[in-house]
Amino acid sequence: MRTGVIVSYNSVIRCGVIKDGNKQKIRFYNEHPEVMFKVLDVVRFSIGFVDNALKAINIVPVVDKSGSKVSLAMLVN
């Protein structure tokens, strides 16, 4: 699995873009409406071929020891 940061996300249509460690931007669709993502959330994901394009699949939020989602938003003033 890869690790990346959500750089854009539309919660209405549940689509967004993840930037990975190689600075690549990868589109994704959130298949699970009960999982809420926000911009700057850190996530782990796999890459799959969906609709004739490479996309992030199996996206899961990274959590810390206390079970809270890890987000880079905490570092922004």
XYZ file of C-alpha atoms in Angstrom:
77
model
C 0.000 0.000 0.000
C 1.030 3.589 -0.629
C 0.688 6.562 1.689
C -0.482 9.994 0.597
C -2.348 13.167 1.503
C -5.765 14.197 0.226
C -5.269 17.485 -1.653
C -8.854 17.904 -2.859
C -12.156 16.246 -2.015
C -15.777 16.846 -3.025
C -17.959 15.382 -0.269
C -21.125 15.614 -2.393
C -19.907 13.318 -5.171
C -17.256 11.632 -2.951
C -14.387 12.134 -5.446
C -10.977 13.584 -4.809
C -7.251 13.641 -5.466
C -4.433 12.159 -3.375
C -0.808 13.297 -3.636
C 1.569 10.443 -2.848
C 5.190 10.373 -1.709
C 6.404 10.592 -5.329
C 4.452 13.854 -5.814
C 2.023 12.041 -8.152
C -1.613 13.107 -8.099
C -4.011 10.161 -8.121
C -7.794 10.424 -8.435
C -10.114 8.393 -6.219
C -13.771 7.714 -5.524
C -14.881 7.092 -1.927
C -16.939 3.886 -2.139
C -17.925 4.025 1.546
C -20.236 6.960 2.382
C -19.838 6.326 6.124
C -16.108 7.169 5.863
C -15.629 10.933 5.802
C -12.456 12.411 4.315
C -11.158 15.976 4.512
C -8.435 17.850 2.673
C -5.013 17.189 4.286
C -6.048 13.809 5.769
C -3.245 11.236 5.560
C -4.400 7.997 3.914
C -3.120 4.612 2.770
C -4.277 3.199 -0.557
C -3.621 0.803 -3.401
C -3.546 1.566 -7.115
C -6.032 -0.091 -9.450
C -7.211 0.153 -13.045
C -10.756 1.590 -12.884
C -12.760 2.891 -15.872
C -9.704 2.684 -18.162
C -7.556 4.782 -15.793
C -5.251 4.234 -12.823
C -6.982 5.321 -9.622
C -6.493 4.992 -5.870
C -8.579 2.170 -4.384
C -9.075 0.702 -0.905
C -8.447 4.082 0.731
C -8.164 3.991 4.515
C -7.303 6.840 6.884
C -4.046 6.643 8.825
C -4.722 6.677 12.575
C -2.433 7.475 15.497
C -1.998 5.436 18.690
C -5.130 6.949 20.218
C -7.241 6.005 17.188
C -7.603 9.548 15.835
C -7.186 10.292 12.130
C -3.812 11.769 11.193
C -4.163 15.073 9.332
C -1.661 17.661 8.188
C -4.289 20.309 8.986
C -2.980 20.271 12.575
C 0.294 21.736 11.280
C -1.328 24.629 9.389
C -1.904 27.875 11.271
